[in-house]
CSV table of C-alpha atoms and ligand atoms in Angstrom, one decimal:
chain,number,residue,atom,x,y,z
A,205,UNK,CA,81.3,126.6,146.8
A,206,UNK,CA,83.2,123.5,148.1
A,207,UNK,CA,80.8,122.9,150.7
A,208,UNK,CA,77.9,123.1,148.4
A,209,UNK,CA,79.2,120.8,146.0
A,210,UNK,CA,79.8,118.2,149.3
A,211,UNK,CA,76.1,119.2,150.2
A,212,UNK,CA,74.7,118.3,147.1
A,213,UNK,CA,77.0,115.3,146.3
A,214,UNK,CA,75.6,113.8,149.4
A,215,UNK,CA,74.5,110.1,148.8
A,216,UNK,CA,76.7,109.5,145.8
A,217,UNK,CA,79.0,107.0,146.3
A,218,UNK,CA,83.0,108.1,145.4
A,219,UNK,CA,85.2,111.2,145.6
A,220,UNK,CA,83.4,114.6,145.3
A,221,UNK,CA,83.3,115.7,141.4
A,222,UNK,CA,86.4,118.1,140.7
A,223,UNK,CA,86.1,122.1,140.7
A,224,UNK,CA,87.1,123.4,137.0
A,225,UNK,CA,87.6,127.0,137.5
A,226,UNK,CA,86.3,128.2,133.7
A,227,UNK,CA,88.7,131.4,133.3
A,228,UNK,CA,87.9,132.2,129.7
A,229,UNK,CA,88.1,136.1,128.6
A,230,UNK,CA,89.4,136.8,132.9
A,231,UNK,CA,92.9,137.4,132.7
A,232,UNK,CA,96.1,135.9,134.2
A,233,UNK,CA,96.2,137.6,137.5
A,234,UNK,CA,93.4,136.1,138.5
A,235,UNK,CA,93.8,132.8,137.6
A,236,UNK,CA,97.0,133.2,139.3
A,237,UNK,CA,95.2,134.1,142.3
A,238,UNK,CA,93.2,131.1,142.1
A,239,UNK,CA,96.2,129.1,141.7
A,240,UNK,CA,97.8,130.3,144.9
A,241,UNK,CA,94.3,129.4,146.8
A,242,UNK,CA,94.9,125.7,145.8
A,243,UNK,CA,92.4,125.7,143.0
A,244,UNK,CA,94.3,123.5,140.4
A,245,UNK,CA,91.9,122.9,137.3
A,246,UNK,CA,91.3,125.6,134.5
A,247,UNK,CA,88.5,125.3,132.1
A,248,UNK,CA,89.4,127.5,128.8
A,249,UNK,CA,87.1,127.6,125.5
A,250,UNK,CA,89.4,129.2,122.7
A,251,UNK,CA,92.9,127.3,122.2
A,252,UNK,CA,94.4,130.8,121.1
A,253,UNK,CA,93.5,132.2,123.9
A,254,UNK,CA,94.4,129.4,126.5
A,255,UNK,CA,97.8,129.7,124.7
A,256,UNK,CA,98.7,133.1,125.4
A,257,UNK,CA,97.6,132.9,129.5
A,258,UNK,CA,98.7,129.5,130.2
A,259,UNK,CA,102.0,128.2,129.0
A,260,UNK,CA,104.2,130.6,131.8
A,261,UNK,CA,101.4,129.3,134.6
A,262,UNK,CA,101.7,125.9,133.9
A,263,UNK,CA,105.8,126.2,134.6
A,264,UNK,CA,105.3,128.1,137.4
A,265,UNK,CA,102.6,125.8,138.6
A,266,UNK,CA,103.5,122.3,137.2
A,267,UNK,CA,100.9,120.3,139.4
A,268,UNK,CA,97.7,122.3,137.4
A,269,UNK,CA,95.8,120.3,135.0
A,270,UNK,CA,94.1,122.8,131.7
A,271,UNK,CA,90.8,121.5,130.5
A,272,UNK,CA,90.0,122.7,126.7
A,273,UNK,CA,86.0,123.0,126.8
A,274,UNK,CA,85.1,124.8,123.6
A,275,UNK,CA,85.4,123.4,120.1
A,276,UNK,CA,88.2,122.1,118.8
A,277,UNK,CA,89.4,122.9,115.0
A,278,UNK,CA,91.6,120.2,113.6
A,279,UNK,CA,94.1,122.8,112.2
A,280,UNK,CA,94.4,123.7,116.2
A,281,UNK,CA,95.3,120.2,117.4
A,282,UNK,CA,98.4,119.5,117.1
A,283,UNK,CA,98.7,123.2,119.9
A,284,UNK,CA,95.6,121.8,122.1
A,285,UNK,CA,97.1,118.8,122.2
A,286,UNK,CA,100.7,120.2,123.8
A,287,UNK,CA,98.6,122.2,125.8
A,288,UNK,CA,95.8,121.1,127.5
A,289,UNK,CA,95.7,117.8,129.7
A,290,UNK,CA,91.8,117.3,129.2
A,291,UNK,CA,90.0,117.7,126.2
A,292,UNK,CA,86.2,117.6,126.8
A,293,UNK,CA,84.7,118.3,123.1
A,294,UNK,CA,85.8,115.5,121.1
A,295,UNK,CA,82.4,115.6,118.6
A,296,UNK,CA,83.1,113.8,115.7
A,297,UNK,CA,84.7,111.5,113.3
A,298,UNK,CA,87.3,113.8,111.7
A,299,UNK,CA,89.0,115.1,114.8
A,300,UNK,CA,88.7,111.5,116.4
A,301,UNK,CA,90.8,110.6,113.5
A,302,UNK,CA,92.8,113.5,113.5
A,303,UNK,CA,93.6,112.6,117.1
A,304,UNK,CA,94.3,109.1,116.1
A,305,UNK,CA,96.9,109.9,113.8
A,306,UNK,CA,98.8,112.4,116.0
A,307,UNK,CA,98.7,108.9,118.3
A,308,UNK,CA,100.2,106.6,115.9
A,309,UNK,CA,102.7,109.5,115.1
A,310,UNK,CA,103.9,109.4,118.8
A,311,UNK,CA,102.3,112.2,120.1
A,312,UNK,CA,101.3,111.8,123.8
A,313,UNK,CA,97.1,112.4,123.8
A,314,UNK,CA,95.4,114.0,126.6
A,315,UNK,CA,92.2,112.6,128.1
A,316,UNK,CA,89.3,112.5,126.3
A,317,UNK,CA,85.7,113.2,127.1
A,318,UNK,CA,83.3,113.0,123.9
A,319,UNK,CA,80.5,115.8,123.8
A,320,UNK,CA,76.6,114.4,123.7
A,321,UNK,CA,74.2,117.2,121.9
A,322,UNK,CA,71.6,116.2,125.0
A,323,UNK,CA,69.0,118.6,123.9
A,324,UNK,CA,70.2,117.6,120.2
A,325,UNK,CA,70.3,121.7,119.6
A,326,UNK,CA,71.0,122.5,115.5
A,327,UNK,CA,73.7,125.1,116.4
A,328,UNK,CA,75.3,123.4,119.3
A,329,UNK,CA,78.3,121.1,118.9
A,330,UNK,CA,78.2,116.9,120.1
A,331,UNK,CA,77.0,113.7,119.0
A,332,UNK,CA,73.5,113.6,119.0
A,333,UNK,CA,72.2,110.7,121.8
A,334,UNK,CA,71.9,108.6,119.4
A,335,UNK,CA,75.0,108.4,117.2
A,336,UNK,CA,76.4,108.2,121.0
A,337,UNK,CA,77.5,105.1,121.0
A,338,UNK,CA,78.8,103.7,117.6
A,339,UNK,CA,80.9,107.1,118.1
A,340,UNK,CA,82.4,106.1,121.7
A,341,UNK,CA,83.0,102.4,120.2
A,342,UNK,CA,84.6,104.0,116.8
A,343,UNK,CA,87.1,105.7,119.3
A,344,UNK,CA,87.8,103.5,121.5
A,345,UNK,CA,88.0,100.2,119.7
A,346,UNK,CA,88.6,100.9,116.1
A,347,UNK,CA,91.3,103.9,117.2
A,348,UNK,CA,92.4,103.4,120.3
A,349,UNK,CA,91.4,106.7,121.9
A,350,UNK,CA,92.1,107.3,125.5
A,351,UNK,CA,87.9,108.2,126.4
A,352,UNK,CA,88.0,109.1,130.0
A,353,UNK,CA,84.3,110.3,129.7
A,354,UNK,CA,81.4,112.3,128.5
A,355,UNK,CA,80.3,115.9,128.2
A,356,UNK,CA,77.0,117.8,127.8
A,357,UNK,CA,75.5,121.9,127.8
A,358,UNK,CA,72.0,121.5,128.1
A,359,UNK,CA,69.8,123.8,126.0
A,360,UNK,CA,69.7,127.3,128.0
A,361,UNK,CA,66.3,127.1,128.6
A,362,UNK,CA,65.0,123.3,130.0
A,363,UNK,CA,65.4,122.0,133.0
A,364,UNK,CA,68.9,120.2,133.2
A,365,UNK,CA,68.0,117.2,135.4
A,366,UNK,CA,67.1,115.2,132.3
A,367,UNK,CA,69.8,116.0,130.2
A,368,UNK,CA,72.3,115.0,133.2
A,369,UNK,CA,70.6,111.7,133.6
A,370,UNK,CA,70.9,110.9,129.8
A,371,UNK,CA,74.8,111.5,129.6
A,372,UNK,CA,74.9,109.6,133.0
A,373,UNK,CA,72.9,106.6,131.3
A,374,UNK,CA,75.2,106.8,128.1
A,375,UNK,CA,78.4,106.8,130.4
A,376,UNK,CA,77.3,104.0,132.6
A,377,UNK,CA,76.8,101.6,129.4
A,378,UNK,CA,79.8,102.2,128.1
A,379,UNK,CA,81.5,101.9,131.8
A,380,UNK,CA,83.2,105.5,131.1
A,381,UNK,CA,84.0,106.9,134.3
A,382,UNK,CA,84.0,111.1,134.1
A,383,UNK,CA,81.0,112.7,133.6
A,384,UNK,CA,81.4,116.7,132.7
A,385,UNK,CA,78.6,118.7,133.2
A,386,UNK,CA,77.0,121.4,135.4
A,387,UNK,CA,78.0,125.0,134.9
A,388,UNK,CA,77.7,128.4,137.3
A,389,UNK,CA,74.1,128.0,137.4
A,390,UNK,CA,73.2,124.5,137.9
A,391,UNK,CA,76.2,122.5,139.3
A,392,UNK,CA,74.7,121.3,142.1
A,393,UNK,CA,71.9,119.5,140.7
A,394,UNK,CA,75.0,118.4,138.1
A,395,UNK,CA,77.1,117.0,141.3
A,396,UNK,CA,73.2,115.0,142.6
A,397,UNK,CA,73.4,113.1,138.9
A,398,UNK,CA,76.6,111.8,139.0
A,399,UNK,CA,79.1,114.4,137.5
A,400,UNK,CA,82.9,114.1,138.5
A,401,UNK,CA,83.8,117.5,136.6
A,402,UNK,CA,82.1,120.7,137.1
A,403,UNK,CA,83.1,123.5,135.0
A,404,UNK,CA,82.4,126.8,136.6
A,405,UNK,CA,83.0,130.4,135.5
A,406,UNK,CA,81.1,133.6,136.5
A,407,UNK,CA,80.0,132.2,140.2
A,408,UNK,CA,83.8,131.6,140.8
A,409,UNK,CA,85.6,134.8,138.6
A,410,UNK,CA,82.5,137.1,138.6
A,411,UNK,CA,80.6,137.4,135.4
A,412,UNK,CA,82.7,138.2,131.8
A,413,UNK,CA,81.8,140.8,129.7
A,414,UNK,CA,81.6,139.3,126.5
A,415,UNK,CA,80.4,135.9,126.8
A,416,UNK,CA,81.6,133.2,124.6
A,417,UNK,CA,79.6,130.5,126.2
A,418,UNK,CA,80.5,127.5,123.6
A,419,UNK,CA,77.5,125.7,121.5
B,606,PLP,C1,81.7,129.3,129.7
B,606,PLP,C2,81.5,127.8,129.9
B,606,PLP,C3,81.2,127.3,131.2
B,606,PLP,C4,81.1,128.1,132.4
B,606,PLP,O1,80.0,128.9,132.4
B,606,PLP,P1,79.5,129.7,133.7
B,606,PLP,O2,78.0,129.8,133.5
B,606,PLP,O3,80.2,131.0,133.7
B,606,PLP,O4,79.8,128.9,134.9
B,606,PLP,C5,81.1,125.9,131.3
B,606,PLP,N1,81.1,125.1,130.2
B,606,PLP,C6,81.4,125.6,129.0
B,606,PLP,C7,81.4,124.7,127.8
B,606,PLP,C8,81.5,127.0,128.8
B,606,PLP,O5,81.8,127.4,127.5
């Protein structure tokens, strides 16, 4: 998979986007397995669940970074955020305040990436495209957010290339540097548009059995 993510990152300048092993629902042996091969980031959707596999791993393991990629319910925050290192699903005002005030509190505040709804999708989570940026400049100027990037799941059924482009556009205006996006079955055409995270599940882990794919 390494090699095709070189392949297809071919002509972009900068380091190769980084692997996020997506180990929701697979259990802690094989994450550990995965850990022993080198691979460092882990991609997790539910903060209940990331919290019962990961706090012994991340001892044992102290260089892995945890990425939360599912939504995030402000009555979970205050756990995600002594958890996780990355947060990719910052979606709107009330957790971006939420966040905020944990900051002003003292809290230390992993990195932020702010979900775009590309396909603008009723039942999915993000910003719509255009609410994209008064919501990046409300967090990073009015609060003081530490936004690292942006994040999109294109609608199941289009063709991704366009929805990559957009959040690549968005990112580049706002000079926001990580770009989050391409999954199991379209993170190479992710890595040709510019992404530096790729969050990767069932190509890595095999496929799950119930599938909580976050909207
Ligand atoms: C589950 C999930 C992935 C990984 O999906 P695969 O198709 O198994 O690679 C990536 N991103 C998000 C937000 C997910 O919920």
């Amino acid at each position: 998979m390494r090699d095709r993510i070189a392949a297809a990152s071919a002509g972009r300048s900068g380091p190769l986007p980084r692997l996020i092993a997506v180990s929701k629902t697979k259990p802690v042996d094989m994450i550990e397995a995965a850990l022993a091969a080198g691979q460092n980031d882990f991609g997790e959707n539910r903060v209940q669940e990331a919290s019962v596999k990961f706090p012994l791993l991340k001892r044992r393991y102290p260089q892995m970074k945890l990425h939360l990629i599912g939504p995030l319910q402000t009555n979970k925050l205050r756990q995600a955020m002594a958890l996780f290192d990355y947060i990719h699903t910052l979606d709107r005002e009330k957790l971006a305040r939420a966040i905020a005030t944990e900051q002003a509190a003292g809290q230390a505040v992993p990195a932020l990436l702010i979900q775009v709804n590309t396909g603008e999708e009723p039942q999915k989570s993000g910003v719509w495209p255009g609410q994209a940026d008064a919501f990046i400049t409300l967090c990073r100027n009015d609060l003081n957010l530490p936004i690292r990037g942006l994040m999109c799941i294109p609608p199941a059924a289009e063709e991704p290339s366009p929805h990559f482009a957009l959040l690549a556009k968005i990112a580049a205006r706002h000079g926001l540097a990580q770009l989050s996006m391409g999954m199991s079955g379209d993170y190479e055409i992710a890595a040709a548009f510019g992404a530096t995270m790729l969050r990767v599940g069932s190509a890595i882990f095999g496929e799950r059995q119930i599938d909580p794919v976050t909207i």
